[in-house]
Short mmCIF file of C-alpha atoms and ligand atoms in Angstrom, two decimals:
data_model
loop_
_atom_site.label_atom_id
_atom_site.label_comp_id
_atom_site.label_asym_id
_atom_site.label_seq_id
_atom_site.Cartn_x
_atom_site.Cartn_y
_atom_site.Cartn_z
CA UNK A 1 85.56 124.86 70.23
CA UNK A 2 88.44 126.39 68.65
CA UNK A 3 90.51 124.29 66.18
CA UNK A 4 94.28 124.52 65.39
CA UNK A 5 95.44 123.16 61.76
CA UNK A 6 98.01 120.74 61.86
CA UNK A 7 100.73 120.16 59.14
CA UNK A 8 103.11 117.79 59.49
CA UNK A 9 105.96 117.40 57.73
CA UNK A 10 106.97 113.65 57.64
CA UNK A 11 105.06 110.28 58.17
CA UNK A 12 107.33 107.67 59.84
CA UNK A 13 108.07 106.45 63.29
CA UNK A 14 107.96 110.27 64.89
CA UNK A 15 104.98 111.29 62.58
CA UNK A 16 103.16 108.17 63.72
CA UNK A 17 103.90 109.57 67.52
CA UNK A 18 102.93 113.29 66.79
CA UNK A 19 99.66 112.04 65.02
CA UNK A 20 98.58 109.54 67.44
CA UNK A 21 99.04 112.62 70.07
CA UNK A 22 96.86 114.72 68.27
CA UNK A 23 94.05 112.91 67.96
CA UNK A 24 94.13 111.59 71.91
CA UNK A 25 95.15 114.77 73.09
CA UNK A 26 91.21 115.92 73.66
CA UNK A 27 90.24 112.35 74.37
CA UNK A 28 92.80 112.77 77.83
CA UNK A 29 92.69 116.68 78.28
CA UNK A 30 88.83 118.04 77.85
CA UNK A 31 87.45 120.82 77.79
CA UNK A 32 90.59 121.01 75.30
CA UNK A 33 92.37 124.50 74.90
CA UNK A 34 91.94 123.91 71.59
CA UNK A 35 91.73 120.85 69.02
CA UNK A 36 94.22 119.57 67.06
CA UNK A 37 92.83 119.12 63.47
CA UNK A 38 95.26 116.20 61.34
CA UNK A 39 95.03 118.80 58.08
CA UNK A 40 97.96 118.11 55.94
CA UNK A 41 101.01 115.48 55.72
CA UNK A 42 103.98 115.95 53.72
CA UNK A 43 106.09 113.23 52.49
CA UNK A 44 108.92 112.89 50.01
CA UNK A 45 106.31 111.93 47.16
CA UNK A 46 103.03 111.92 46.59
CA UNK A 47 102.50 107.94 46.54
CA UNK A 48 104.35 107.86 50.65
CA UNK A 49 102.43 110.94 51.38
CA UNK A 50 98.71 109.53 50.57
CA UNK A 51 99.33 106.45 52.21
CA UNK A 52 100.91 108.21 55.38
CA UNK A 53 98.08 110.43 55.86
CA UNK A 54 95.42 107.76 55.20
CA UNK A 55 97.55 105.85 58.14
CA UNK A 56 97.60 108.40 60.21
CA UNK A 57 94.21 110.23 59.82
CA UNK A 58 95.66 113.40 58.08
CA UNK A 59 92.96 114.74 55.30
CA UNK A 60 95.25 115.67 52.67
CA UNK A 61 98.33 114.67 51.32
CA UNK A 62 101.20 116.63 49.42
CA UNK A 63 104.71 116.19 48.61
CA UNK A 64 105.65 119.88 48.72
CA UNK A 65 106.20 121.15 52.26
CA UNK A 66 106.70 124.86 50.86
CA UNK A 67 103.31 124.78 49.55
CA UNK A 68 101.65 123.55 53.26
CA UNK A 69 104.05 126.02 55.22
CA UNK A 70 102.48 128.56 53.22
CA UNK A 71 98.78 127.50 53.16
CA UNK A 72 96.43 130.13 55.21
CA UNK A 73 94.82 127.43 56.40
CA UNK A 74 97.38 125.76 58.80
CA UNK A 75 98.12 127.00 62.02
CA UNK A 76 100.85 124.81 62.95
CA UNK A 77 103.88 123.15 61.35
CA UNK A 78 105.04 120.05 62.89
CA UNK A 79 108.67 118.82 61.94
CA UNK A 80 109.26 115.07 62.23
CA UNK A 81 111.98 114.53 59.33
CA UNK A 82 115.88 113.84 59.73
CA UNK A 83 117.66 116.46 61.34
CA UNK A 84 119.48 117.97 58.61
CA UNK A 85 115.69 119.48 57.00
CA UNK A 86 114.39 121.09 60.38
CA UNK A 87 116.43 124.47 60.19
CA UNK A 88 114.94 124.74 56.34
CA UNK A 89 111.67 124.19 57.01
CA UNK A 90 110.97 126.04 60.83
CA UNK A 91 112.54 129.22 59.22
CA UNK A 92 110.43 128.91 56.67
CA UNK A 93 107.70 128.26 58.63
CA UNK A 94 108.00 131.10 61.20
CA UNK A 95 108.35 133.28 58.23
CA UNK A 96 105.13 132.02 57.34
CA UNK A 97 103.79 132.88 61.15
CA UNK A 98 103.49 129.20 61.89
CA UNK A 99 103.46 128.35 65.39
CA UNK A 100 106.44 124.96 65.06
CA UNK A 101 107.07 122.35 66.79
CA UNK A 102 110.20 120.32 66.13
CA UNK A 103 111.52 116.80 66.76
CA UNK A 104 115.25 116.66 68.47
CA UNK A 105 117.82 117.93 68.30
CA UNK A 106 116.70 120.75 66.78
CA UNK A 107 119.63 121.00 64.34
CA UNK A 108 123.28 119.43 63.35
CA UNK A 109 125.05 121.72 65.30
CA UNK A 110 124.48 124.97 67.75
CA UNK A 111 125.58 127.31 64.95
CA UNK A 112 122.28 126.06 62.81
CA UNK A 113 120.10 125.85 65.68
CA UNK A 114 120.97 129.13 66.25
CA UNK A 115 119.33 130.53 62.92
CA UNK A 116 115.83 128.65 64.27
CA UNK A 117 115.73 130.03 67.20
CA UNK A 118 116.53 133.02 65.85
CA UNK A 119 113.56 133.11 63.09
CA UNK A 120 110.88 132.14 65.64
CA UNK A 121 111.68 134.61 67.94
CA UNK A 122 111.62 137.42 65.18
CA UNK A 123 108.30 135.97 64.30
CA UNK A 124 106.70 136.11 67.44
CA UNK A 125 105.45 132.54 66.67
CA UNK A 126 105.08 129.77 69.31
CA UNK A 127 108.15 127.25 69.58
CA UNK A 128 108.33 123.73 71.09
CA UNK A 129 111.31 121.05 70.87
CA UNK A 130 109.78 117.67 71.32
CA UNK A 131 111.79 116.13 74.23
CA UNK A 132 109.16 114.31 75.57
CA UNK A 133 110.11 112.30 78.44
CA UNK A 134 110.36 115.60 80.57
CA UNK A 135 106.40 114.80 80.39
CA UNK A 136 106.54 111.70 81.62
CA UNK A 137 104.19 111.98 84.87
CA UNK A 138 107.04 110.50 87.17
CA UNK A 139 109.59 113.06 86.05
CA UNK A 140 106.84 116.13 86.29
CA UNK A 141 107.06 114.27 90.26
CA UNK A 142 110.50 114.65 90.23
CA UNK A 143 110.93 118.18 89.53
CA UNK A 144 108.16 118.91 91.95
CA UNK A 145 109.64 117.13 94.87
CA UNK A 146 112.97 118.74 93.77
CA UNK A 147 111.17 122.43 93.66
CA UNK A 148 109.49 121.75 97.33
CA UNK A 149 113.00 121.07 98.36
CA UNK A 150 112.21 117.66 99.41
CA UNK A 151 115.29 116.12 98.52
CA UNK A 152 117.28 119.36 99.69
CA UNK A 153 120.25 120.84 97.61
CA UNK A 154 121.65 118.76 95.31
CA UNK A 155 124.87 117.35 94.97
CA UNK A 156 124.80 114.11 91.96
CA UNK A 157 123.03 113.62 88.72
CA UNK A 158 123.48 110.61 87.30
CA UNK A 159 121.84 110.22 83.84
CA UNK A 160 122.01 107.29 81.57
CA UNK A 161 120.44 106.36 78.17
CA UNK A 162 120.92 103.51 77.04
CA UNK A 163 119.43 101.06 73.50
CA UNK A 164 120.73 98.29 72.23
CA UNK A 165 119.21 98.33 68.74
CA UNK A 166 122.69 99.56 66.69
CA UNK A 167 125.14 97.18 69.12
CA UNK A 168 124.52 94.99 66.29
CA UNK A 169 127.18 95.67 63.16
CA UNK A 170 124.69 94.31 60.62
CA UNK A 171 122.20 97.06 61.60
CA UNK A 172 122.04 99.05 58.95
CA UNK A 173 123.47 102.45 58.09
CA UNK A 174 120.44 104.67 58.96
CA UNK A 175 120.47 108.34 58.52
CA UNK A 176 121.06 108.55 62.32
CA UNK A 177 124.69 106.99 61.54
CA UNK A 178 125.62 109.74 59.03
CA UNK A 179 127.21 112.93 60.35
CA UNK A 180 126.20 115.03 57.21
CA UNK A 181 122.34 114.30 57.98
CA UNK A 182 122.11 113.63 61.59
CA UNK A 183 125.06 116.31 63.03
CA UNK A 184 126.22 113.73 65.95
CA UNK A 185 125.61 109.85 66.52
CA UNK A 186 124.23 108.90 70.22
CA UNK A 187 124.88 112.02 71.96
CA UNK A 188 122.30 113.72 69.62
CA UNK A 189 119.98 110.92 69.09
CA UNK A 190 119.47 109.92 72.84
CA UNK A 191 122.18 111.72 74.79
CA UNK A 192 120.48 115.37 74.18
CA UNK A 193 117.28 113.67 76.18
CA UNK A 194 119.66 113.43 79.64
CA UNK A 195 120.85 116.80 78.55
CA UNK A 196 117.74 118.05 79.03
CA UNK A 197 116.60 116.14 82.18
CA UNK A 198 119.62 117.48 83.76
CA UNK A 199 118.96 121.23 82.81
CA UNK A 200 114.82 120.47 83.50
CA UNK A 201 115.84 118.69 87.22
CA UNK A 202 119.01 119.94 88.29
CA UNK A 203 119.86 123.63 86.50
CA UNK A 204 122.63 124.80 83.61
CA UNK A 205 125.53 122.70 82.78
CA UNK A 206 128.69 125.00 83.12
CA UNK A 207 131.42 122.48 82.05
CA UNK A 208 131.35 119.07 80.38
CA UNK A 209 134.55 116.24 80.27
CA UNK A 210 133.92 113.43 77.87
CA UNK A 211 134.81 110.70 75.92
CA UNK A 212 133.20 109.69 72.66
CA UNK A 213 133.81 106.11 70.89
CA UNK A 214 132.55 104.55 67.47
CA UNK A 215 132.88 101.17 67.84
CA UNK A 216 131.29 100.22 64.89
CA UNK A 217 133.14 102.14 61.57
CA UNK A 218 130.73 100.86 59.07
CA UNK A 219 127.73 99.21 58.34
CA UNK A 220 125.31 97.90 55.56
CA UNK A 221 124.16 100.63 53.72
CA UNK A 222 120.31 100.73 53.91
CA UNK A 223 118.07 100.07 51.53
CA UNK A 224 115.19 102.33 50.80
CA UNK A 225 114.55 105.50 52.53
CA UNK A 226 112.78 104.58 55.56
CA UNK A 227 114.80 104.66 58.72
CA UNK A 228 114.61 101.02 60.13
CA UNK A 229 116.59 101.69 63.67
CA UNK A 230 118.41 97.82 63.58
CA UNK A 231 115.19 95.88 63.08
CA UNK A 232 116.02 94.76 59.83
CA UNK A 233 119.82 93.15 59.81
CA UNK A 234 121.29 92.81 56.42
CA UNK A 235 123.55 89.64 56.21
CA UNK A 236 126.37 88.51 53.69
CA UNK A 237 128.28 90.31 51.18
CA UNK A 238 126.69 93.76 51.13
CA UNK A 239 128.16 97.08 50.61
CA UNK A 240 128.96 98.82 53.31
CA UNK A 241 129.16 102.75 54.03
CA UNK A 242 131.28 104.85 56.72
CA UNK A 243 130.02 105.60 60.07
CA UNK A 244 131.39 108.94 60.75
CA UNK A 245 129.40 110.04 64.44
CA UNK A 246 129.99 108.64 68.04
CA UNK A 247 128.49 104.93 69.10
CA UNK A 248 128.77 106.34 72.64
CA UNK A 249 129.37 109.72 74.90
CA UNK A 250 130.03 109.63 78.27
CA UNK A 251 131.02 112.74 80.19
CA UNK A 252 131.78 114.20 83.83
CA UNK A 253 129.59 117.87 84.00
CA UNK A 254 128.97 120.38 86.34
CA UNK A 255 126.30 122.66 87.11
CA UNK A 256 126.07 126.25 87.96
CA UNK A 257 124.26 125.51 91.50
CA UNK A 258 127.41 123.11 92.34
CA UNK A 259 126.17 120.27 91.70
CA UNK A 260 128.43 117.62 89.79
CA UNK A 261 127.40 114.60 87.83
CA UNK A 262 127.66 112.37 84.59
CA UNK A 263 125.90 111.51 81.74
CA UNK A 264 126.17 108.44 79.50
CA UNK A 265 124.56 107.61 76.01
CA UNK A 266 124.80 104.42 74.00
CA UNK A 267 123.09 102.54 71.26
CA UNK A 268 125.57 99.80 71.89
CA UNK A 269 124.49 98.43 75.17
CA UNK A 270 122.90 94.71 74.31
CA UNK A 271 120.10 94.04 77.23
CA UNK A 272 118.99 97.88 77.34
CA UNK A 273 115.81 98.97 75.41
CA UNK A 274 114.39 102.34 76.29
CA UNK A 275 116.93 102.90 80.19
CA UNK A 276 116.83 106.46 80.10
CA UNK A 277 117.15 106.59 84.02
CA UNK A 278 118.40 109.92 86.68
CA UNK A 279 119.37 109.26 89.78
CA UNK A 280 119.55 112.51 91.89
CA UNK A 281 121.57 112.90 95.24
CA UNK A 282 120.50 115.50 97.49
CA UNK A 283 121.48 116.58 100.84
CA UNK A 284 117.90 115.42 102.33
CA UNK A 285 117.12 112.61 100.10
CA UNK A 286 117.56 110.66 97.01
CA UNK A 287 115.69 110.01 93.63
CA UNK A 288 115.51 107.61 90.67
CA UNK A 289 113.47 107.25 87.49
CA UNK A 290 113.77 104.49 84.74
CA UNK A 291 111.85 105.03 81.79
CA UNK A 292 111.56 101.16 81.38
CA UNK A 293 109.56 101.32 84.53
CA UNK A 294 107.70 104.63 83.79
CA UNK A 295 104.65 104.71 86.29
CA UNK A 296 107.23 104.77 89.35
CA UNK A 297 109.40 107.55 90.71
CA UNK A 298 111.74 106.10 93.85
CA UNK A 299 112.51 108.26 96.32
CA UNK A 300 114.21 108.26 100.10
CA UNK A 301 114.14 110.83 102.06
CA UNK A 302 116.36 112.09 105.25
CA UNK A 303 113.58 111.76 107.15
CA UNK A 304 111.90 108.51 106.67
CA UNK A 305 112.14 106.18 109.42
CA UNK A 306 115.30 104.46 110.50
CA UNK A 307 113.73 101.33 110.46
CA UNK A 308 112.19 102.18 107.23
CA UNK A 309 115.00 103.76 105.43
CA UNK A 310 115.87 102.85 101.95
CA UNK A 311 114.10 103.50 98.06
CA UNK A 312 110.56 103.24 97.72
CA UNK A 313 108.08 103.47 95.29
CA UNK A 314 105.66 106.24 94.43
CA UNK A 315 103.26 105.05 91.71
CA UNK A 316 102.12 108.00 89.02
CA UNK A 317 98.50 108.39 89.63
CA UNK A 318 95.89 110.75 89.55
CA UNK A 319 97.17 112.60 92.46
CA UNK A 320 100.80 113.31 90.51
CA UNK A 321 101.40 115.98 87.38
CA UNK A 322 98.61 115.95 84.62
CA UNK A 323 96.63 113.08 86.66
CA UNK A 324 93.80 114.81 85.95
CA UNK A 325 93.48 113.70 82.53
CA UNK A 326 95.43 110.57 82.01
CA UNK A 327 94.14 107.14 83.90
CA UNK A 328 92.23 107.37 87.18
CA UNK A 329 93.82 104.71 88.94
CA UNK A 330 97.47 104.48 89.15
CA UNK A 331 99.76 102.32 87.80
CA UNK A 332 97.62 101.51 84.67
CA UNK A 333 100.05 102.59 82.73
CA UNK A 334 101.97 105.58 81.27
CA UNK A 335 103.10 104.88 77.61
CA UNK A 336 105.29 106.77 74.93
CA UNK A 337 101.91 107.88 73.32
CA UNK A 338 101.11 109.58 76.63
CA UNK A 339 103.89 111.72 77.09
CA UNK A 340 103.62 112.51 73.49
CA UNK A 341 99.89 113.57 74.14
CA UNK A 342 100.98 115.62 77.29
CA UNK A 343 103.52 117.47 74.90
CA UNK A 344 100.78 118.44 72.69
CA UNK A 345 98.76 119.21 75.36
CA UNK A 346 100.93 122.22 76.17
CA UNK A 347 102.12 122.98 73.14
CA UNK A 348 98.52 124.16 71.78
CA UNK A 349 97.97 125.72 75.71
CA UNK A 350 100.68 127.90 75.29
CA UNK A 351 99.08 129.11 71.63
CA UNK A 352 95.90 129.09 73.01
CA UNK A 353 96.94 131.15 76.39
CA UNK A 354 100.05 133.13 74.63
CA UNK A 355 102.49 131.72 77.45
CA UNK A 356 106.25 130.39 76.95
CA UNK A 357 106.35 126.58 76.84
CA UNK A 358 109.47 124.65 77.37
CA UNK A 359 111.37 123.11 76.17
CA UNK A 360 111.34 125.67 73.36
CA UNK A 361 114.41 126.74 70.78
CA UNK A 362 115.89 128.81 73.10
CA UNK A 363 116.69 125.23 75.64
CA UNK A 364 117.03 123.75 72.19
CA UNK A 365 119.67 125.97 71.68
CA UNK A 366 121.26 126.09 75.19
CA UNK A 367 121.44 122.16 74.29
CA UNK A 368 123.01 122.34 71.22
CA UNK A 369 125.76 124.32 72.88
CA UNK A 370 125.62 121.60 75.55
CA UNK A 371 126.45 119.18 72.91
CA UNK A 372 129.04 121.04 70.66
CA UNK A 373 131.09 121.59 74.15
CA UNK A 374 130.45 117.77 74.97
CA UNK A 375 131.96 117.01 71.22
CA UNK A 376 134.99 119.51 71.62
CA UNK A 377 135.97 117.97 75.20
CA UNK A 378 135.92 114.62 73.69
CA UNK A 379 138.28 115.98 70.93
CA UNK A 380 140.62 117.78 72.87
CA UNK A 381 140.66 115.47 75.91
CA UNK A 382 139.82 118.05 78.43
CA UNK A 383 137.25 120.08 80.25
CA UNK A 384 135.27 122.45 78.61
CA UNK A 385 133.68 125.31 80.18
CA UNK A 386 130.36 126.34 78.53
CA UNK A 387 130.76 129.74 80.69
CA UNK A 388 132.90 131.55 77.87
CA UNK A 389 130.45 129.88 75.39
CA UNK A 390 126.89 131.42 74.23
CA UNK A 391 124.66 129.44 76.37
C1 LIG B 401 116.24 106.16 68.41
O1 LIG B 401 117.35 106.09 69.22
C2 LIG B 401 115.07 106.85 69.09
O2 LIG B 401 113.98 106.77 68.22
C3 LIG B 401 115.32 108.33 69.40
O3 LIG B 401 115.54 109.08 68.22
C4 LIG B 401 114.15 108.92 70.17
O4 LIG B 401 114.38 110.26 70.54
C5 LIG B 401 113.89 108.06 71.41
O5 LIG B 401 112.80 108.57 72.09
C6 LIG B 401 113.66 106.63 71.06
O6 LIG B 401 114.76 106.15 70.31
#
């Protein structure tokens, strides 16, 4: 069976994700298109490197990224590092004729994201931007029902994602806080996930009206380099660095089919873990997804019943999107390490089969412009219509 080299370029909380995928990917999907091999992992020195890839079943180790994006041996370069190092190393890597995939956003800013998009497609190489939770099974339901028109033409999308693990102010100041490194604060982070539900479920966003807050100006500054997302709280007299990118977005948008809606981000909202929820309004039914309840898609339909009328509950099963590999029964539950093995699982198809995958650069891209519009509105206090933009 054909086997793909795998680089990866960082070991933390994503790597962990990326590299759990890769070695369950076959274990869910078999025959396997191809097989993920854990070759390399690259950390910021040798010591965090060896210890990463021992962790995470990678058989070497190095501290030099150049040096893996140019070995003959790999086949893939995986980026899981902050966001301001993507654009460096995916052009370097599609130079290289590495097939990438890259963690989200794919850059600071659309102009950046630009120049990756723009190197993979003069490569020819295979591109993938790792917004998972399009794969969750119960979404892959949604956009099916939506496709067989069984919720009609639709008029709302209501997206929300919402944490709770920075509403704290003695969370500390982790990259993700720090506009130089991270390019925007929530909207980025967790906002650019409803971004692409909406443009996955519902079609392209023409024209975005928001309002961005930071309610928190500064925090502890962290110490040591790993990212630790408000787990560890620093307490008393410690020094304390600026928090220069939004706490929270929330903005009115439109689509291109008609269709209106809003989308809210927040790392601020105590009592919400992991609510990245839709709920979509069509003219012949209704549906809603919660990621804190991820093996159920609710749906009502037009037709249902009178005396029957109201939300119900499909369970994700074998009978829904990729239920041929994941559990046979439903409702034994869909995890974070699932969709991440589904998003492997069609990244290596489409190198295998030479097809398009998405979400790739180019809805990276269309994103990013997404964003920077959702950014400028906020600024400006007004619309913004993405129509006179590059999208
Ligand atoms: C932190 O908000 C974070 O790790 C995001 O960066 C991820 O994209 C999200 O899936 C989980 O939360």
């Amino acid at each position: 069976m054909k086997k793909l080299n795998v680089g990866m370029i960082g070991g933390g909380f994503m790597g962990k994700a990326h590299a759990l995928a890769y070695a369950g990917m076959p274990m869910f999907f078999w025959p396997a298109p191809a097989v993920p091999h854990r070759h390399t992992l690259v950390d910021v020195t040798d010591e965090i490197a060896k210890e990463a890839a021992a962790k995470l079943g990678f058989d070497n180790y190095s501290s030099n990224w150049r040096e893996v994006v140019e070995n003959p041996e790999i086949d893939i370069i995986d980026i899981v590092t902050p966001n301001n190092s993507h654009a460096e190393i995916a052009i370097a890597a599609a130079k290289a004729g590495k097939h990438v995939i890259c963690e989200k956003p794919l850059a600071r800013d659309a102009a950046e994201t630009k120049t990756m998009l723009d190197a993979v497609e003069a490569a020819g190489v295979k591109h993938m931007v790792a917004f998972n939770y399009r794969r969750t099974p119960a979404v892959a339901l949604a956009k099916k029902y939506i496709e067989e028109g069984r919720i009609g033409n639709i008029l709302n999308f209501r997206g929300t994602y919402l944490q709770d693990w920075s509403a704290d102010p003695n969370s500390p100041l982790s990259w993700r806080f720090q506009k130089e490194i991270a390019g925007s604060g929530a909207l980025g982070d967790i906002g650019t996930h409803v971004i692409d539900f909406a443009r996955y479920l519902v079609g392209e966003i023409t024209d975005v009206n928001a309002v961005s807050k930071t309610w928190i100006p500064e925090r502890p500054v962290q110490s040591g380099g790993a990212d630790k997302l408000g787990t560890v709280k620093s307490a008393g007299d410690v020094p304390k660095g600026k928090v220069d990118v939004d706490d929270e977005i929330t903005t009115l948008v439109k689509f291109e089919n008609g269709a209106v809606g809003s989308i809210e981000a927040t790392r601020n909202a105590w009592g919400r873990n992991n609510f990245l929820t839709f709920e979509i309004h069509g003219d012949k039914g209704s549906i809603y997804f919660n990621y804190e309840r991820r093996d159920e898609l609710q749906v009502c339909f037009s037709d249902d019943p009178g005396d029957a009328k109201g939300f119900r509950t499909v369970y994700t099963g074998p009978a829904h999107p990729y239920g041929e590999g994941l559990w046979p029964i439903p409702a034994l539950g869909i995890g974070y390490g699932e969709t991440k093995i589904i998003e492997a699982y069609d990244f290596i198809k489409s190198i295998v089969s030479d097809t398009t995958v998405s979400p790739n650069f180019d809805d990276g891209y269309r994103i990013a412009v997404i964003s920077d519009a959702i950014l400028e509105s906020a600024e400006k206090r007004q619309w913004v219509n993405l129509e006179k933009s590059p999208v």
